Amino acid sequence: MARDPAPSDGCDSLYVSPHGDDVLLSCAARLLSELERGLRVTVVTVFGGGPRHARADAAFDRLGVRRLALGLPEASERQASYAAFEALTAPSHPDDDRVADVAAVALADLGHRSHAGQVYVPLGVGGHVDHRLCHEAALRSFESGDGRNVFLYEDRPEAFVRGAVRMRLGHVGARLPPGAVRAADDTSLAAFLLRFHVGPSLRGDLKGWGERARGARVAARLWREARSWRPGKGFGPRLQPVVHPANAAALPAVRALVAESAASARAGRRMAVLASRYARRLGASDHAERLWLLLPGHASSERSSSAFHRSGSWSHSVFR
């Protein structure tokens, strides 16, 4: 870790961020609401450094958020092949198993020492390999119950694309309660292929029409792999959706944080528009974030997440 907290350094809420900007892009409203309530908040970044981390670090310091970093190498630093978008969303390299192990041990130790009552980890929407590894390591490290709630946050901007959240829930084999089976929007293959590029383009992972055309093949594969999912019959983590709307007073601060963390000013403006549309789909106005509460009794989640990040797909029997 870049900073090694003393055992007495506790917190109320612990946010796990694959890269420096992910928590601010994905759950700024939730984080600000907890700070407003006087909670002690810590953010731990798992991978990398660079400008995207510098922007986030400055924001966290200004807000009084304690920040830590595991300092593990980002995908492109681990394997040259990850420089291509297709590889980022393909089955992970075998060497990444060790990366996930290292992250899981560090996160479990931090969780034990921090005594955090709320833990927030990425769902892994969009399938970026760093987000998948971070998701897997976190589910191996944290469990709801005994005074702790674990929430999976929807990775933004990927979650803005209709159908993307449902696909990710299918990839991890999530099991939803009867009242939540319609919570995640479905979409047709044609509609998804028209919009899949929004998330990786705003992040800068998808560049040019050639890469977008090749990425369409990846998007089609991911869409097909999730079609067998049955929300009430999955054998992966048991999840309950929770919508957190930003109140009107906090909205300017939320939007400023997202804009500050975006890859560019143009990306920040685009994300504000997409966030407003997504909030309406969630039944709110202006800005809302959906979290997925990890329900107790998810013993198979480690097996489920590990299987997908290594193979990149499921056998149909997992969902039935």
PDB file of C-alpha atoms in Angstrom:
ATOM      1  CA  MET A   1       0.000   0.000   0.000  1.00  0.00           C
ATOM      2  CA  ALA A   2       1.098   3.526  -0.629  1.00  0.00           C
ATOM      3  CA  ARG A   3      -0.023   4.430   2.880  1.00  0.00           C
ATOM      4  CA  ASP A   4      -0.170   1.793   5.586  1.00  0.00           C
ATOM      5  CA  PRO A   5      -2.825   2.695   8.168  1.00  0.00           C
ATOM      6  CA  ALA A   6      -2.182   1.981  11.803  1.00  0.00           C
ATOM      7  CA  PRO A   7      -4.467  -0.702  13.290  1.00  0.00           C
ATOM      8  CA  SER A   8      -6.285   1.971  15.290  1.00  0.00           C
ATOM      9  CA  ASP A   9      -7.263   3.880  12.130  1.00  0.00           C
ATOM     10  CA  GLY A  10     -10.902   2.897  11.725  1.00  0.00           C
ATOM     11  CA  CYS A  11     -13.621   4.192   9.437  1.00  0.00           C
ATOM     12  CA  ASP A  12     -17.366   3.979   9.068  1.00  0.00           C
ATOM     13  CA  SER A  13     -17.419   3.473   5.297  1.00  0.00           C
ATOM     14  CA  LEU A  14     -14.816   1.875   3.053  1.00  0.00           C
ATOM     15  CA  TYR A  15     -14.957   2.404  -0.729  1.00  0.00           C
ATOM     16  CA  VAL A  16     -12.954   0.097  -3.019  1.00  0.00           C
ATOM     17  CA  SER A  17     -12.017   1.766  -6.313  1.00  0.00           C
ATOM     18  CA  PRO A  18     -10.366  -0.093  -9.217  1.00  0.00           C
ATOM     19  CA  HIS A  19      -8.755   3.169 -10.435  1.00  0.00           C
ATOM     20  CA  GLY A  20      -8.490   6.588  -8.888  1.00  0.00           C
ATOM     21  CA  ASP A  21     -11.585   8.042 -10.535  1.00  0.00           C
ATOM     22  CA  ASP A  22     -14.084   5.189 -10.271  1.00  0.00           C
ATOM     23  CA  VAL A  23     -15.667   5.970  -6.898  1.00  0.00           C
ATOM     24  CA  LEU A  24     -16.192   9.630  -7.760  1.00  0.00           C
ATOM     25  CA  LEU A  25     -17.656   8.802 -11.169  1.00  0.00           C
ATOM     26  CA  SER A  26     -19.892   6.041  -9.840  1.00  0.00           C
ATOM     27  CA  CYS A  27     -21.090   6.984  -6.354  1.00  0.00           C
ATOM     28  CA  ALA A  28     -20.294  10.625  -5.640  1.00  0.00           C
ATOM     29  CA  ALA A  29     -23.779  11.274  -4.218  1.00  0.00           C
ATOM     30  CA  ARG A  30     -23.523   8.399  -1.759  1.00  0.00           C
ATOM     31  CA  LEU A  31     -20.047   9.436  -0.638  1.00  0.00           C
ATOM     32  CA  LEU A  32     -21.045  13.079  -0.126  1.00  0.00           C
ATOM     33  CA  SER A  33     -24.151  12.091   1.829  1.00  0.00           C
ATOM     34  CA  GLU A  34     -22.043  10.032   4.218  1.00  0.00           C
ATOM     35  CA  LEU A  35     -19.599  12.882   4.731  1.00  0.00           C
ATOM     36  CA  GLU A  36     -22.534  15.211   5.396  1.00  0.00           C
ATOM     37  CA  ARG A  37     -23.695  12.811   8.125  1.00  0.00           C
ATOM     38  CA  GLY A  38     -20.270  12.997   9.747  1.00  0.00           C
ATOM     39  CA  LEU A  39     -19.145   9.490   8.829  1.00  0.00           C
ATOM     40  CA  ARG A  40     -15.460   8.676   8.537  1.00  0.00           C
ATOM     41  CA  VAL A  41     -14.826   7.634   4.933  1.00  0.00           C
ATOM     42  CA  THR A  42     -11.827   5.817   3.470  1.00  0.00           C
ATOM     43  CA  VAL A  43     -11.234   5.111  -0.217  1.00  0.00           C
ATOM     44  CA  VAL A  44      -8.746   2.427  -1.247  1.00  0.00           C
ATOM     45  CA  THR A  45      -7.575   2.408  -4.872  1.00  0.00           C
ATOM     46  CA  VAL A  46      -6.441  -0.981  -6.144  1.00  0.00           C
ATOM     47  CA  PHE A  47      -4.709  -0.285  -9.467  1.00  0.00           C
ATOM     48  CA  GLY A  48      -2.317   2.213 -10.969  1.00  0.00           C
ATOM     49  CA  GLY A  49      -1.591   5.914 -10.705  1.00  0.00           C
ATOM     50  CA  GLY A  50      -1.188   8.824 -13.096  1.00  0.00           C
ATOM     51  CA  PRO A  51      -3.362  11.874 -13.876  1.00  0.00           C
ATOM     52  CA  ARG A  52      -6.697  10.166 -13.177  1.00  0.00           C
ATOM     53  CA  HIS A  53      -5.434   9.377  -9.685  1.00  0.00           C
ATOM     54  CA  ALA A  54      -4.047  12.872  -9.145  1.00  0.00           C
ATOM     55  CA  ARG A  55      -7.426  14.445  -9.895  1.00  0.00           C
ATOM     56  CA  ALA A  56      -9.205  12.070  -7.551  1.00  0.00           C
ATOM     57  CA  ASP A  57      -6.599  12.469  -4.802  1.00  0.00           C
ATOM     58  CA  ALA A  58      -7.027  16.243  -4.884  1.00  0.00           C
ATOM     59  CA  ALA A  59     -10.797  15.874  -4.566  1.00  0.00           C
ATOM     60  CA  PHE A  60     -10.537  13.391  -1.697  1.00  0.00           C
ATOM     61  CA  ASP A  61      -8.095  15.604   0.174  1.00  0.00           C
ATOM     62  CA  ARG A  62     -10.379  18.596  -0.222  1.00  0.00           C
ATOM     63  CA  LEU A  63     -13.347  16.592   1.092  1.00  0.00           C
ATOM     64  CA  GLY A  64     -11.442  15.151   4.034  1.00  0.00           C
ATOM     65  CA  VAL A  65     -11.638  11.573   2.735  1.00  0.00           C
ATOM     66  CA  ARG A  66      -8.839   9.304   3.880  1.00  0.00           C
ATOM     67  CA  ARG A  67      -7.229   7.611   0.876  1.00  0.00           C
ATOM     68  CA  LEU A  68      -5.085   4.530   0.512  1.00  0.00           C
ATOM     69  CA  ALA A  69      -3.599   2.756  -2.509  1.00  0.00           C
ATOM     70  CA  LEU A  70      -2.597  -0.859  -3.071  1.00  0.00           C
ATOM     71  CA  GLY A  71      -0.411   0.236  -5.995  1.00  0.00           C
ATOM     72  CA  LEU A  72      -0.998  -2.835  -8.178  1.00  0.00           C
ATOM     73  CA  PRO A  73      -0.178  -2.343 -11.883  1.00  0.00           C
ATOM     74  CA  GLU A  74      -3.027  -1.479 -14.233  1.00  0.00           C
ATOM     75  CA  ALA A  75      -4.002  -3.880 -17.004  1.00  0.00           C
ATOM     76  CA  SER A  76      -1.817  -2.312 -19.708  1.00  0.00           C
ATOM     77  CA  GLU A  77       1.181  -2.408 -17.363  1.00  0.00           C
ATOM     78  CA  ARG A  78       0.675  -6.115 -16.585  1.00  0.00           C
ATOM     79  CA  GLN A  79       0.172  -7.336 -20.154  1.00  0.00           C
ATOM     80  CA  ALA A  80       0.902  -5.537 -23.424  1.00  0.00           C
ATOM     81  CA  SER A  81      -2.139  -7.195 -25.015  1.00  0.00           C
ATOM     82  CA  TYR A  82      -4.444  -5.255 -22.690  1.00  0.00           C
ATOM     83  CA  ALA A  83      -3.725  -2.118 -24.687  1.00  0.00           C
ATOM     84  CA  ALA A  84      -6.479  -3.279 -27.071  1.00  0.00           C
ATOM     85  CA  PHE A  85     -10.116  -2.882 -25.994  1.00  0.00           C
ATOM     86  CA  GLU A  86     -10.969  -6.430 -27.078  1.00  0.00           C
ATOM     87  CA  ALA A  87      -8.409  -7.841 -24.649  1.00  0.00           C
ATOM     88  CA  LEU A  88      -9.627  -5.677 -21.750  1.00  0.00           C
ATOM     89  CA  THR A  89     -13.014  -7.413 -21.840  1.00  0.00           C
ATOM     90  CA  ALA A  90     -11.775 -10.886 -22.815  1.00  0.00           C
ATOM     91  CA  PRO A  91     -10.926 -13.706 -20.383  1.00  0.00           C
ATOM     92  CA  SER A  92      -8.170 -12.508 -18.098  1.00  0.00           C
ATOM     93  CA  HIS A  93      -4.545 -13.583 -18.436  1.00  0.00           C
ATOM     94  CA  PRO A  94      -3.609 -16.527 -16.164  1.00  0.00           C
ATOM     95  CA  ASP A  95      -1.082 -14.331 -14.348  1.00  0.00           C
ATOM     96  CA  ASP A  96      -3.968 -12.162 -13.146  1.00  0.00           C
ATOM     97  CA  ASP A  97      -5.000 -14.883 -10.708  1.00  0.00           C
ATOM     98  CA  ARG A  98      -2.080 -13.843  -8.542  1.00  0.00           C
ATOM     99  CA  VAL A  99      -3.081 -10.180  -8.848  1.00  0.00           C
ATOM    100  CA  ALA A 100      -6.550 -11.025  -7.554  1.00  0.00           C
ATOM    101  CA  ASP A 101      -5.026 -13.031  -4.697  1.00  0.00           C
ATOM    102  CA  VAL A 102      -2.779 -10.154  -3.627  1.00  0.00           C
ATOM    103  CA  ALA A 103      -5.676  -7.687  -3.754  1.00  0.00           C
ATOM    104  CA  ALA A 104      -7.960 -10.023  -1.783  1.00  0.00           C
ATOM    105  CA  VAL A 105      -5.443 -10.472   1.026  1.00  0.00           C
ATOM    106  CA  ALA A 106      -4.797  -6.716   1.277  1.00  0.00           C
ATOM    107  CA  LEU A 107      -8.509  -5.839   1.224  1.00  0.00           C
ATOM    108  CA  ALA A 108      -9.389  -8.476   3.810  1.00  0.00           C
ATOM    109  CA  ASP A 109      -6.695  -7.122   6.145  1.00  0.00           C
ATOM    110  CA  LEU A 110      -7.874  -3.556   5.622  1.00  0.00           C
ATOM    111  CA  GLY A 111     -11.478  -4.535   6.213  1.00  0.00           C
ATOM    112  CA  HIS A 112     -10.558  -6.270   9.455  1.00  0.00           C
ATOM    113  CA  ARG A 113      -8.552  -3.317  10.777  1.00  0.00           C
ATOM    114  CA  SER A 114     -10.945  -0.607   9.655  1.00  0.00           C
ATOM    115  CA  HIS A 115     -14.084  -2.099  11.268  1.00  0.00           C
ATOM    116  CA  ALA A 116     -16.086  -0.404   8.484  1.00  0.00           C
ATOM    117  CA  GLY A 117     -19.837  -0.771   8.816  1.00  0.00           C
ATOM    118  CA  GLN A 118     -20.406  -0.127   5.097  1.00  0.00           C
ATOM    119  CA  VAL A 119     -18.203  -1.410   2.304  1.00  0.00           C
ATOM    120  CA  TYR A 120     -18.680  -0.363  -1.336  1.00  0.00           C
ATOM    121  CA  VAL A 121     -17.145  -2.421  -4.155  1.00  0.00           C
ATOM    122  CA  PRO A 122     -17.536  -2.309  -7.960  1.00  0.00           C
ATOM    123  CA  LEU A 123     -20.087  -4.511  -9.682  1.00  0.00           C
ATOM    124  CA  GLY A 124     -17.838  -4.591 -12.736  1.00  0.00           C
ATOM    125  CA  VAL A 125     -20.308  -3.275 -15.339  1.00  0.00           C
ATOM    126  CA  GLY A 126     -18.674  -3.140 -18.759  1.00  0.00           C
ATOM    127  CA  GLY A 127     -16.354  -6.073 -18.102  1.00  0.00           C
ATOM    128  CA  HIS A 128     -13.031  -4.169 -17.898  1.00  0.00           C
ATOM    129  CA  VAL A 129     -10.522  -6.688 -16.557  1.00  0.00           C
ATOM    130  CA  ASP A 130      -9.327  -4.428 -13.709  1.00  0.00           C
ATOM    131  CA  HIS A 131     -12.909  -3.928 -12.549  1.00  0.00           C
ATOM    132  CA  ARG A 132     -13.596  -7.674 -12.741  1.00  0.00           C
ATOM    133  CA  LEU A 133     -10.471  -8.489 -10.727  1.00  0.00           C
ATOM    134  CA  CYS A 134     -11.334  -5.828  -8.156  1.00  0.00           C
ATOM    135  CA  HIS A 135     -14.894  -7.170  -7.893  1.00  0.00           C
ATOM    136  CA  GLU A 136     -13.680 -10.712  -7.385  1.00  0.00           C
ATOM    137  CA  ALA A 137     -11.060  -9.777  -4.797  1.00  0.00           C
ATOM    138  CA  ALA A 138     -13.571  -7.704  -2.841  1.00  0.00           C
ATOM    139  CA  LEU A 139     -16.177 -10.477  -2.743  1.00  0.00           C
ATOM    140  CA  ARG A 140     -13.513 -12.811  -1.403  1.00  0.00           C
ATOM    141  CA  SER A 141     -12.650 -10.260   1.288  1.00  0.00           C
ATOM    142  CA  PHE A 142     -15.962  -8.848   2.530  1.00  0.00           C
ATOM    143  CA  GLU A 143     -19.248 -10.356   3.613  1.00  0.00           C
ATOM    144  CA  SER A 144     -22.497  -8.788   4.781  1.00  0.00           C
ATOM    145  CA  GLY A 145     -23.649  -9.555   8.298  1.00  0.00           C
ATOM    146  CA  ASP A 146     -22.463  -9.018  11.864  1.00  0.00           C
ATOM    147  CA  GLY A 147     -23.008  -5.270  11.624  1.00  0.00           C
ATOM    148  CA  ARG A 148     -21.512  -4.797   8.146  1.00  0.00           C
ATOM    149  CA  ASN A 149     -23.296  -4.091   4.860  1.00  0.00           C
ATOM    150  CA  VAL A 150     -21.554  -4.707   1.560  1.00  0.00           C
ATOM    151  CA  PHE A 151     -22.840  -2.797  -1.482  1.00  0.00           C
ATOM    152  CA  LEU A 152     -21.893  -3.313  -5.124  1.00  0.00           C
ATOM    153  CA  TYR A 153     -21.946   0.002  -6.958  1.00  0.00           C
ATOM    154  CA  GLU A 154     -22.693   0.286 -10.664  1.00  0.00           C
ATOM    155  CA  ASP A 155     -19.602   1.340 -12.606  1.00  0.00           C
ATOM    156  CA  ARG A 156     -20.170   4.589 -14.489  1.00  0.00           C
ATOM    157  CA  PRO A 157     -20.302   5.566 -17.310  1.00  0.00           C
ATOM    158  CA  GLU A 158     -20.752   1.933 -18.440  1.00  0.00           C
ATOM    159  CA  ALA A 159     -23.946   1.531 -16.401  1.00  0.00           C
ATOM    160  CA  PHE A 160     -25.676   4.293 -18.387  1.00  0.00           C
ATOM    161  CA  VAL A 161     -26.030   1.964 -21.399  1.00  0.00           C
ATOM    162  CA  ARG A 162     -29.386   0.206 -21.273  1.00  0.00           C
ATOM    163  CA  GLY A 163     -28.884  -3.500 -20.670  1.00  0.00           C
ATOM    164  CA  ALA A 164     -25.292  -3.229 -19.416  1.00  0.00           C
ATOM    165  CA  VAL A 165     -26.143  -3.702 -15.725  1.00  0.00           C
ATOM    166  CA  ARG A 166     -28.388  -6.661 -16.475  1.00  0.00           C
ATOM    167  CA  MET A 167     -25.615  -8.256 -18.519  1.00  0.00           C
ATOM    168  CA  ARG A 168     -23.135  -7.916 -15.672  1.00  0.00           C
ATOM    169  CA  LEU A 169     -25.611  -9.368 -13.182  1.00  0.00           C
ATOM    170  CA  GLY A 170     -25.973 -12.278 -15.559  1.00  0.00           C
ATOM    171  CA  HIS A 171     -22.223 -12.719 -15.905  1.00  0.00           C
ATOM    172  CA  VAL A 172     -21.782 -13.067 -12.131  1.00  0.00           C
ATOM    173  CA  GLY A 173     -24.859 -15.296 -11.837  1.00  0.00           C
ATOM    174  CA  ALA A 174     -26.585 -12.950  -9.381  1.00  0.00           C
ATOM    175  CA  ARG A 175     -29.733 -14.092  -7.616  1.00  0.00           C
ATOM    176  CA  LEU A 176     -32.369 -11.398  -7.086  1.00  0.00           C
ATOM    177  CA  PRO A 177     -35.422 -11.478  -4.783  1.00  0.00           C
ATOM    178  CA  PRO A 178     -38.808 -11.763  -6.541  1.00  0.00           C
ATOM    179  CA  GLY A 179     -39.551  -8.046  -6.240  1.00  0.00           C
ATOM    180  CA  ALA A 180     -36.277  -7.074  -7.941  1.00  0.00           C
ATOM    181  CA  VAL A 181     -36.190  -9.337 -10.984  1.00  0.00           C
ATOM    182  CA  ARG A 182     -37.282  -6.457 -13.242  1.00  0.00           C
ATOM    183  CA  ALA A 183     -34.947  -3.899 -11.667  1.00  0.00           C
ATOM    184  CA  ALA A 184     -32.237  -4.118 -14.314  1.00  0.00           C
ATOM    185  CA  ASP A 185     -33.237  -2.995 -17.815  1.00  0.00           C
ATOM    186  CA  ASP A 186     -33.061  -5.511 -20.627  1.00  0.00           C
ATOM    187  CA  THR A 187     -32.343  -4.558 -24.222  1.00  0.00           C
ATOM    188  CA  SER A 188     -32.082  -6.084 -27.661  1.00  0.00           C
ATOM    189  CA  LEU A 189     -28.755  -6.970 -29.239  1.00  0.00           C
ATOM    190  CA  ALA A 190     -29.200  -4.336 -31.942  1.00  0.00           C
ATOM    191  CA  ALA A 191     -29.942  -1.593 -29.405  1.00  0.00           C
ATOM    192  CA  PHE A 192     -26.976  -2.589 -27.265  1.00  0.00           C
ATOM    193  CA  LEU A 193     -24.578  -2.593 -30.211  1.00  0.00           C
ATOM    194  CA  LEU A 194     -25.636   0.955 -31.042  1.00  0.00           C
ATOM    195  CA  ARG A 195     -24.756   2.189 -27.541  1.00  0.00           C
ATOM    196  CA  PHE A 196     -22.109  -0.126 -26.051  1.00  0.00           C
ATOM    197  CA  HIS A 197     -19.303   2.282 -26.981  1.00  0.00           C
ATOM    198  CA  VAL A 198     -20.538   5.079 -24.701  1.00  0.00           C
ATOM    199  CA  GLY A 199     -18.768   3.929 -21.532  1.00  0.00           C
ATOM    200  CA  PRO A 200     -15.334   2.954 -22.904  1.00  0.00           C
ATOM    201  CA  SER A 201     -15.287   5.987 -25.234  1.00  0.00           C
ATOM    202  CA  LEU A 202     -15.900   8.410 -22.348  1.00  0.00           C
ATOM    203  CA  ARG A 203     -13.114   6.706 -20.394  1.00  0.00           C
ATOM    204  CA  GLY A 204     -10.746   6.815 -23.351  1.00  0.00           C
ATOM    205  CA  ASP A 205     -10.492   3.011 -23.653  1.00  0.00           C
ATOM    206  CA  LEU A 206     -12.116   2.897 -27.092  1.00  0.00           C
ATOM    207  CA  LYS A 207     -10.453   5.022 -29.762  1.00  0.00           C
ATOM    208  CA  GLY A 208     -11.484   5.435 -33.387  1.00  0.00           C
ATOM    209  CA  TRP A 209     -14.014   3.738 -35.639  1.00  0.00           C
ATOM    210  CA  GLY A 210     -11.787   0.742 -36.303  1.00  0.00           C
ATOM    211  CA  GLU A 211     -11.536  -0.163 -32.637  1.00  0.00           C
ATOM    212  CA  ARG A 212     -15.247   0.528 -32.199  1.00  0.00           C
ATOM    213  CA  ALA A 213     -16.030  -1.927 -35.018  1.00  0.00           C
ATOM    214  CA  ARG A 214     -13.841  -4.597 -33.441  1.00  0.00           C
ATOM    215  CA  GLY A 215     -15.364  -3.799 -30.059  1.00  0.00           C
ATOM    216  CA  ALA A 216     -18.824  -4.518 -31.451  1.00  0.00           C
ATOM    217  CA  ARG A 217     -17.863  -8.187 -31.733  1.00  0.00           C
ATOM    218  CA  VAL A 218     -16.897  -8.155 -28.055  1.00  0.00           C
ATOM    219  CA  ALA A 219     -20.167  -6.456 -27.131  1.00  0.00           C
ATOM    220  CA  ALA A 220     -22.174  -9.037 -29.050  1.00  0.00           C
ATOM    221  CA  ARG A 221     -20.348 -11.860 -27.284  1.00  0.00           C
ATOM    222  CA  LEU A 222     -20.966 -10.376 -23.847  1.00  0.00           C
ATOM    223  CA  TRP A 223     -24.653  -9.838 -24.658  1.00  0.00           C
ATOM    224  CA  ARG A 224     -25.095 -13.459 -25.776  1.00  0.00           C
ATOM    225  CA  GLU A 225     -23.259 -14.871 -22.775  1.00  0.00           C
ATOM    226  CA  ALA A 226     -25.729 -13.225 -20.397  1.00  0.00           C
ATOM    227  CA  ARG A 227     -28.926 -14.298 -22.158  1.00  0.00           C
ATOM    228  CA  SER A 228     -29.282 -17.525 -20.179  1.00  0.00           C
ATOM    229  CA  TRP A 229     -29.421 -15.693 -16.846  1.00  0.00           C
ATOM    230  CA  ARG A 230     -32.558 -16.182 -14.760  1.00  0.00           C
ATOM    231  CA  PRO A 231     -32.641 -13.463 -12.044  1.00  0.00           C
ATOM    232  CA  GLY A 232     -34.426 -15.617  -9.481  1.00  0.00           C
ATOM    233  CA  LYS A 233     -32.348 -18.740 -10.071  1.00  0.00           C
ATOM    234  CA  GLY A 234     -28.720 -17.615 -10.168  1.00  0.00           C
ATOM    235  CA  PHE A 235     -26.119 -19.394  -8.056  1.00  0.00           C
ATOM    236  CA  GLY A 236     -23.913 -16.357  -7.529  1.00  0.00           C
ATOM    237  CA  PRO A 237     -24.239 -13.497  -5.020  1.00  0.00           C
ATOM    238  CA  ARG A 238     -27.694 -12.680  -3.635  1.00  0.00           C
ATOM    239  CA  LEU A 239     -28.368  -9.001  -4.317  1.00  0.00           C
ATOM    240  CA  GLN A 240     -31.024  -6.427  -3.423  1.00  0.00           C
ATOM    241  CA  PRO A 241     -31.180  -3.126  -5.369  1.00  0.00           C
ATOM    242  CA  VAL A 242     -31.033   0.134  -3.387  1.00  0.00           C
ATOM    243  CA  VAL A 243     -31.511   3.507  -5.138  1.00  0.00           C
ATOM    244  CA  HIS A 244     -29.779   6.532  -3.645  1.00  0.00           C
ATOM    245  CA  PRO A 245     -31.120   9.822  -5.079  1.00  0.00           C
ATOM    246  CA  ALA A 246     -29.076  12.999  -4.648  1.00  0.00           C
ATOM    247  CA  ASN A 247     -30.979  15.706  -2.824  1.00  0.00           C
ATOM    248  CA  ALA A 248     -31.366  19.078  -4.519  1.00  0.00           C
ATOM    249  CA  ALA A 249     -28.917  20.834  -2.177  1.00  0.00           C
ATOM    250  CA  ALA A 250     -26.151  18.332  -2.904  1.00  0.00           C
ATOM    251  CA  LEU A 251     -26.679  18.188  -6.672  1.00  0.00           C
ATOM    252  CA  PRO A 252     -24.203  20.971  -7.645  1.00  0.00           C
ATOM    253  CA  ALA A 253     -21.446  19.359  -5.546  1.00  0.00           C
ATOM    254  CA  VAL A 254     -22.165  15.923  -6.997  1.00  0.00           C
ATOM    255  CA  ARG A 255     -22.005  17.213 -10.559  1.00  0.00           C
ATOM    256  CA  ALA A 256     -18.819  19.154  -9.835  1.00  0.00           C
ATOM    257  CA  LEU A 257     -17.111  16.025  -8.482  1.00  0.00           C
ATOM    258  CA  VAL A 258     -18.101  13.974 -11.510  1.00  0.00           C
ATOM    259  CA  ALA A 259     -16.968  16.705 -13.902  1.00  0.00           C
ATOM    260  CA  GLU A 260     -13.657  17.042 -12.070  1.00  0.00           C
ATOM    261  CA  SER A 261     -13.054  13.281 -12.275  1.00  0.00           C
ATOM    262  CA  ALA A 262     -14.042  12.812 -15.918  1.00  0.00           C
ATOM    263  CA  ALA A 263     -11.399  12.215 -18.567  1.00  0.00           C
ATOM    264  CA  SER A 264     -12.141  15.563 -20.224  1.00  0.00           C
ATOM    265  CA  ALA A 265     -14.458  18.545 -19.928  1.00  0.00           C
ATOM    266  CA  ARG A 266     -16.500  17.180 -22.825  1.00  0.00           C
ATOM    267  CA  ALA A 267     -16.769  13.793 -21.122  1.00  0.00           C
ATOM    268  CA  GLY A 268     -17.890  15.505 -17.922  1.00  0.00           C
ATOM    269  CA  ARG A 269     -20.685  17.364 -19.688  1.00  0.00           C
ATOM    270  CA  ARG A 270     -21.796  14.211 -21.466  1.00  0.00           C
ATOM    271  CA  MET A 271     -21.860  12.257 -18.208  1.00  0.00           C
ATOM    272  CA  ALA A 272     -24.078  14.889 -16.580  1.00  0.00           C
ATOM    273  CA  VAL A 273     -26.650  14.443 -19.360  1.00  0.00           C
ATOM    274  CA  LEU A 274     -26.466  10.643 -19.171  1.00  0.00           C
ATOM    275  CA  ALA A 275     -26.715  10.695 -15.372  1.00  0.00           C
ATOM    276  CA  SER A 276     -29.908  12.738 -15.527  1.00  0.00           C
ATOM    277  CA  ARG A 277     -31.469  10.304 -18.002  1.00  0.00           C
ATOM    278  CA  TYR A 278     -30.420   7.329 -15.911  1.00  0.00           C
ATOM    279  CA  ALA A 279     -31.903   8.890 -12.770  1.00  0.00           C
ATOM    280  CA  ARG A 280     -35.278   9.064 -14.493  1.00  0.00           C
ATOM    281  CA  ARG A 281     -34.990   5.386 -15.429  1.00  0.00           C
ATOM    282  CA  LEU A 282     -34.421   4.684 -11.730  1.00  0.00           C
ATOM    283  CA  GLY A 283     -37.558   6.645 -10.812  1.00  0.00           C
ATOM    284  CA  ALA A 284     -35.714   9.727  -9.521  1.00  0.00           C
ATOM    285  CA  SER A 285     -34.835  13.120 -10.966  1.00  0.00           C
ATOM    286  CA  ASP A 286     -31.554  14.807 -11.891  1.00  0.00           C
ATOM    287  CA  HIS A 287     -29.158  12.350 -10.222  1.00  0.00           C
ATOM    288  CA  ALA A 288     -29.518   8.942  -8.566  1.00  0.00           C
ATOM    289  CA  GLU A 289     -27.173   6.007  -7.990  1.00  0.00           C
ATOM    290  CA  ARG A 290     -28.161   2.382  -7.696  1.00  0.00           C
ATOM    291  CA  LEU A 291     -26.308   0.086  -5.343  1.00  0.00           C
ATOM    292  CA  TRP A 292     -26.764  -3.655  -4.959  1.00  0.00           C
ATOM    293  CA  LEU A 293     -26.797  -4.805  -1.340  1.00  0.00           C
ATOM    294  CA  LEU A 294     -24.997  -8.115  -0.929  1.00  0.00           C
ATOM    295  CA  LEU A 295     -27.335 -10.277   1.139  1.00  0.00           C
ATOM    296  CA  PRO A 296     -25.946 -12.749   3.701  1.00  0.00           C
ATOM    297  CA  GLY A 297     -25.432 -16.300   2.568  1.00  0.00           C
ATOM    298  CA  HIS A 298     -23.489 -15.759  -0.670  1.00  0.00           C
ATOM    299  CA  ALA A 299     -21.062 -18.653  -0.190  1.00  0.00           C
ATOM    300  CA  SER A 300     -20.957 -19.379  -3.909  1.00  0.00           C
ATOM    301  CA  SER A 301     -20.053 -15.841  -4.971  1.00  0.00           C
ATOM    302  CA  GLU A 302     -16.310 -16.513  -4.903  1.00  0.00           C
ATOM    303  CA  ARG A 303     -16.722 -19.526  -7.142  1.00  0.00           C
ATOM    304  CA  SER A 304     -19.050 -17.640  -9.480  1.00  0.00           C
ATOM    305  CA  SER A 305     -16.894 -14.528  -9.862  1.00  0.00           C
ATOM    306  CA  SER A 306     -13.661 -16.509 -10.219  1.00  0.00           C
ATOM    307  CA  ALA A 307     -15.155 -18.710 -12.914  1.00  0.00           C
ATOM    308  CA  PHE A 308     -16.229 -15.763 -15.037  1.00  0.00           C
ATOM    309  CA  HIS A 309     -13.071 -13.678 -14.771  1.00  0.00           C
ATOM    310  CA  ARG A 310     -10.944 -16.630 -15.898  1.00  0.00           C
ATOM    311  CA  SER A 311     -13.171 -18.039 -18.648  1.00  0.00           C
ATOM    312  CA  GLY A 312     -15.061 -14.923 -19.725  1.00  0.00           C
ATOM    313  CA  SER A 313     -18.308 -16.849 -20.122  1.00  0.00           C
ATOM    314  CA  TRP A 314     -20.758 -19.138 -18.378  1.00  0.00           C
ATOM    315  CA  SER A 315     -22.139 -22.524 -19.206  1.00  0.00           C
ATOM    316  CA  HIS A 316     -25.924 -22.357 -19.432  1.00  0.00           C
ATOM    317  CA  SER A 317     -26.280 -24.719 -16.480  1.00  0.00           C
ATOM    318  CA  VAL A 318     -25.110 -22.027 -14.054  1.00  0.00           C
ATOM    319  CA  PHE A 319     -28.386 -20.157 -14.390  1.00  0.00           C
ATOM    320  CA  ARG A 320     -30.820 -23.027 -14.157  1.00  0.00           C
TER     321      ARG A 320
END
